[in-house]
Coordinates of C-alpha atoms and ligand atoms in Angstrom, one line a residue:
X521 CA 81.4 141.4 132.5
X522 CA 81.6 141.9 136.6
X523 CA 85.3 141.0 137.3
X524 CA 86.6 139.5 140.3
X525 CA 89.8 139.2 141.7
X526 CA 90.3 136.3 144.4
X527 CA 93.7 136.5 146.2
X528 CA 93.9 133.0 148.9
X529 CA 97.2 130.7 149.3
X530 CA 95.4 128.2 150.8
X531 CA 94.2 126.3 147.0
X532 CA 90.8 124.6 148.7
X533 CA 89.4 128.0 150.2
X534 CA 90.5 129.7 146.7
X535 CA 89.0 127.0 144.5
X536 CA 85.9 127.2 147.3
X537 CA 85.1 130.9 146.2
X538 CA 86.2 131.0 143.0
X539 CA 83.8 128.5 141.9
X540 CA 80.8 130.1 144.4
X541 CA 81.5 133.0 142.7
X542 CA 81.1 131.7 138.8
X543 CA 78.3 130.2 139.5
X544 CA 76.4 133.5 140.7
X545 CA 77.4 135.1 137.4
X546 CA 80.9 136.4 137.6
X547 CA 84.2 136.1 135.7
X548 CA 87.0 135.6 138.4
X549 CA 90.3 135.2 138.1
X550 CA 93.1 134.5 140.9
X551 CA 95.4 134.8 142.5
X552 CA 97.9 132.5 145.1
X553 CA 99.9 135.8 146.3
X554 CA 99.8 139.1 146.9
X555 CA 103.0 139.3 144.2
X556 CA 101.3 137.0 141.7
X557 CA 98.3 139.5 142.6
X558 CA 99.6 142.9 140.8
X559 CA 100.8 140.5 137.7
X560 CA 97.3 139.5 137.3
X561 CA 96.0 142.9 137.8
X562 CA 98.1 144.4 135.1
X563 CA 96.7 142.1 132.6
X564 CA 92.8 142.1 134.1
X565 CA 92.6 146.6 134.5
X566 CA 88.4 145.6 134.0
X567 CA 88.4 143.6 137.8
X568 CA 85.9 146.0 139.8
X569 CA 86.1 143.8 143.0
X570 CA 89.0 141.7 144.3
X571 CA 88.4 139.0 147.4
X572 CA 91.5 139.7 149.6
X573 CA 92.6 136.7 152.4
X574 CA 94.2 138.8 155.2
X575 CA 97.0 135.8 155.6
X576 CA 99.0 136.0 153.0
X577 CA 103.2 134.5 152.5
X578 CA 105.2 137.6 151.2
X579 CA 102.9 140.8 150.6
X580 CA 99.4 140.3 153.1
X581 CA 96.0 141.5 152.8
X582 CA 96.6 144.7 154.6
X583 CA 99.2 145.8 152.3
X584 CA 97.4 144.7 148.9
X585 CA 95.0 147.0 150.2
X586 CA 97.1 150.0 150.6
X587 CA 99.0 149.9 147.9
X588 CA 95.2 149.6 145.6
X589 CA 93.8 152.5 147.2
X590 CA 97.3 154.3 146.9
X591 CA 97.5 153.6 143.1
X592 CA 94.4 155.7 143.1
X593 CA 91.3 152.4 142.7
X594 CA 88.6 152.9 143.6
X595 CA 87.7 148.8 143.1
X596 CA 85.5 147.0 145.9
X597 CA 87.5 144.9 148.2
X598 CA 86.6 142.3 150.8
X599 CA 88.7 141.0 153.5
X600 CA 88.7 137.2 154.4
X601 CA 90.0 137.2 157.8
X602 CA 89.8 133.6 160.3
X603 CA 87.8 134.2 163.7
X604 CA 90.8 135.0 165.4
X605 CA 91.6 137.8 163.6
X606 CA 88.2 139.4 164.2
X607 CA 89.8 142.2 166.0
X608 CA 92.0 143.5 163.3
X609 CA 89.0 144.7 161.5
X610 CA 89.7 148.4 162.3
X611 CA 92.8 148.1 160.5
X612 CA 91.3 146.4 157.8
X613 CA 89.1 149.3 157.0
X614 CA 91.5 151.5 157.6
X615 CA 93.6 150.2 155.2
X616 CA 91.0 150.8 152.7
X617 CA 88.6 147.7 152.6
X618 CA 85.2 147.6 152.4
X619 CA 83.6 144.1 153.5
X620 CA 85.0 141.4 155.6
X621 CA 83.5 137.6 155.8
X622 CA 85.1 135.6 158.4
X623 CA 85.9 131.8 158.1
X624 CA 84.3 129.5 157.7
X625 CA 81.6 131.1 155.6
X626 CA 78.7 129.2 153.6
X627 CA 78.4 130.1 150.1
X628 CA 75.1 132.0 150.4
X629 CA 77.1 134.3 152.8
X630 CA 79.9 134.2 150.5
X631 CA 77.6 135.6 147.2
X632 CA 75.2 137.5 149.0
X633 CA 78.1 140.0 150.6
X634 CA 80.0 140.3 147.4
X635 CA 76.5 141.1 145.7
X636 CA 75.7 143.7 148.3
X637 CA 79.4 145.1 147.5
X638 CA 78.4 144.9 144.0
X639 CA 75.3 146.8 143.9
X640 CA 76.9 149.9 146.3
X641 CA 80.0 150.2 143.4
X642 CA 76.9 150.6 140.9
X643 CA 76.7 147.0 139.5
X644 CA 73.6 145.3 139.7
X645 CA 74.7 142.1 141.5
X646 CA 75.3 138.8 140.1
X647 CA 73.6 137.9 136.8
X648 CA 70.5 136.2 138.4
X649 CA 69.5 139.5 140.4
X650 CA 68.5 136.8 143.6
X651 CA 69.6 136.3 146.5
X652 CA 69.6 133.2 147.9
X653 CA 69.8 132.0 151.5
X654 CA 69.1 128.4 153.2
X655 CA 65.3 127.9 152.6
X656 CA 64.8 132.0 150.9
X657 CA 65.2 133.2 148.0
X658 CA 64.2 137.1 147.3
X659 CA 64.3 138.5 144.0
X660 CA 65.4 142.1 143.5
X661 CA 63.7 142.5 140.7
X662 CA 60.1 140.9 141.5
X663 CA 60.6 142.6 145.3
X664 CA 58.8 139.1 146.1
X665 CA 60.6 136.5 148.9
X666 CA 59.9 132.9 148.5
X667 CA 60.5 130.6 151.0
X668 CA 61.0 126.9 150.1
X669 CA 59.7 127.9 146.9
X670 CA 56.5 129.3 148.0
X671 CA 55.5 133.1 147.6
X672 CA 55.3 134.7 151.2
X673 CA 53.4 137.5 151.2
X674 CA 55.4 140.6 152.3
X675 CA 54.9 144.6 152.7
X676 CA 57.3 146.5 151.1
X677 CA 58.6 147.7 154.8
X678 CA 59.0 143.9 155.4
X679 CA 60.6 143.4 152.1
X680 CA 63.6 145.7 152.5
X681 CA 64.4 144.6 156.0
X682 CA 64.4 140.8 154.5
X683 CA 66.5 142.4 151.6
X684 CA 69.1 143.8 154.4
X685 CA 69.0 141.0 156.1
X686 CA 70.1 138.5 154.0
X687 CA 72.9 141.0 152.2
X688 CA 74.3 141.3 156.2
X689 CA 73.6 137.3 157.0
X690 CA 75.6 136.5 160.4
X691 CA 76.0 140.2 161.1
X692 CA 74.5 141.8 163.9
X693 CA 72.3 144.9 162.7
X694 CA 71.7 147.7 165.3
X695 CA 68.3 149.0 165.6
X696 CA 69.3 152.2 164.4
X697 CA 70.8 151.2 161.6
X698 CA 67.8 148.9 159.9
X699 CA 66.0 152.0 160.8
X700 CA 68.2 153.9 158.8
X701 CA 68.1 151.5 155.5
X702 CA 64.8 150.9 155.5
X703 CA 63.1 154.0 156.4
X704 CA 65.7 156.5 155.3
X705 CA 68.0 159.1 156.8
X706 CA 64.8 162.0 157.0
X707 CA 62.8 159.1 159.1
X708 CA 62.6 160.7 162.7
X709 CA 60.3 158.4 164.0
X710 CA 60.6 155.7 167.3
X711 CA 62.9 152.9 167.1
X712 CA 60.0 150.7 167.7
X713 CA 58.9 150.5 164.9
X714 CA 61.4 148.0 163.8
X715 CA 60.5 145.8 167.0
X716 CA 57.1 146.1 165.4
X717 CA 57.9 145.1 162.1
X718 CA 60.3 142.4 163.4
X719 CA 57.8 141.1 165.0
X720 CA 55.5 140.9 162.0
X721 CA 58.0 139.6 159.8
X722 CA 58.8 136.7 162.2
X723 CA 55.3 135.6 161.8
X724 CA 55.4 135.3 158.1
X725 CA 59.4 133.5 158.2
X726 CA 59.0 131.5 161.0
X727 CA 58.3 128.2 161.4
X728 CA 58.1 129.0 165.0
X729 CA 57.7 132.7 165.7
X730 CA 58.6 132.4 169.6
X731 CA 61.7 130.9 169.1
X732 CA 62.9 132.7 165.8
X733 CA 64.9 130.5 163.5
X734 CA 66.4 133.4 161.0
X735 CA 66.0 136.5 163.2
X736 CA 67.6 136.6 166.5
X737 CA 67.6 139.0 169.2
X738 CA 70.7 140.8 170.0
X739 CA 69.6 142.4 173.1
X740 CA 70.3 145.9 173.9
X741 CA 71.7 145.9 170.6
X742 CA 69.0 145.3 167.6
X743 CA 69.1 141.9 165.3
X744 CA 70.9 139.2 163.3
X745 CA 70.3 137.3 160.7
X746 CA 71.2 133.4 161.2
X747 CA 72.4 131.9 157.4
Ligands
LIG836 CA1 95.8 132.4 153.8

């Protein structure tokens, strides 16, 4: 069983991902404090992934984080940090996380980062092997997208940027780097080609393909996926 840890004082945002997070498949337990955190990790040694909030009474995020990666883990960890704190990301992945999701998040967000976390530690994602976002749902397994339960019909080129898409929802994606995951590190050819296939993909997603919905523009920069 994929093993979660989730560490949040505040009991409503806890409960919120605790149960998000059993219903995609996982077996979570949790944590109110960083303290009450290393008990429940000495009796759980099979959690893989822990869900850290950055504001924590007594012992904080940043320091649950150290002291993990100093007692030699290697376990997944993701950062829940408010808006205002968006700037202390550096030291949160210095300190040895590997995600962050910012508050308020939406459940699809929630599932689809720790699933993308999942599948990088060598898991295979939550138990339905889906990913599901507002109207889409793509299946890793099929390589099919569905939209409002309807098949759309995508190339495989147009598949993989919809799969990193919707693992990075509310994340702005530079040009470079979609080029990079979907094409591959070897892959020396123009950037446009992801303006190319954007532009293709928009037409099969979009209701209205000149006023994009999902994908937005971030100019000078690349694109973003709206959840
Ligand atoms: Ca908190």
């Amino acid at each position: 069983m994929k093993k979660i840890l989730v560490i949040e004082d505040e009991d409503n945002i806890r409960s919120f991902v605790v149960i998000n997070l059993k219903r995609a498949g996982y077996t979570v337990v949790e944590a109110a404090s960083g303290e009450e955190a290393f008990e429940v990790l000495a009796k759980n040694p099979d959690v893989i992934l822990m869900v850290v909030d950055l504001m924590l009474p007594g012992i904080d995020g940043y320091e649950i984080c150290r002291r993990v990666r100093a007692s030699g883990s290697n376990m997944g960890i993701v950062m829940l940090t408010a808006r205002s704190q968006e700037m202390d990301k550096v030291t949160g992945l210095m300190t040895g996380a590997d995600d962050y999701i910012t508050k308020p998040f939406s459940p699809a967000e929630l599932t689809a980062r720790i699933d993308a976390l999942m599948r990088r530690l060598g898991g295979a994602g939550s138990a339905s092997d889906e990913i599901v976002c507002g109207p889409f749902s793509l299946s890793l397994k099929s390589r099919t997208v569905m939209k409002n339960g309807v098949r759309i019909e995508l190339t495989q080129v147009e598949y993989l940027i919809m799969k990193l898409f919707l693992e990075n929802p509310n994340r702005a994606l530079s040009r470079e780097e979609i080029l990079k995951a979907v094409w591959g590190q070897e892959y020396f050819g123009d950037l446009k080609i992801v303006d190319v296939n954007i532009r293709r993909l928009r037409l099969k997603i979009e209701t209205t393909p000149a006023s994009p919905q999902f994908i937005e523009t971030v100019w000078g920069y690349g694109y973003k996926w709206d959840a």
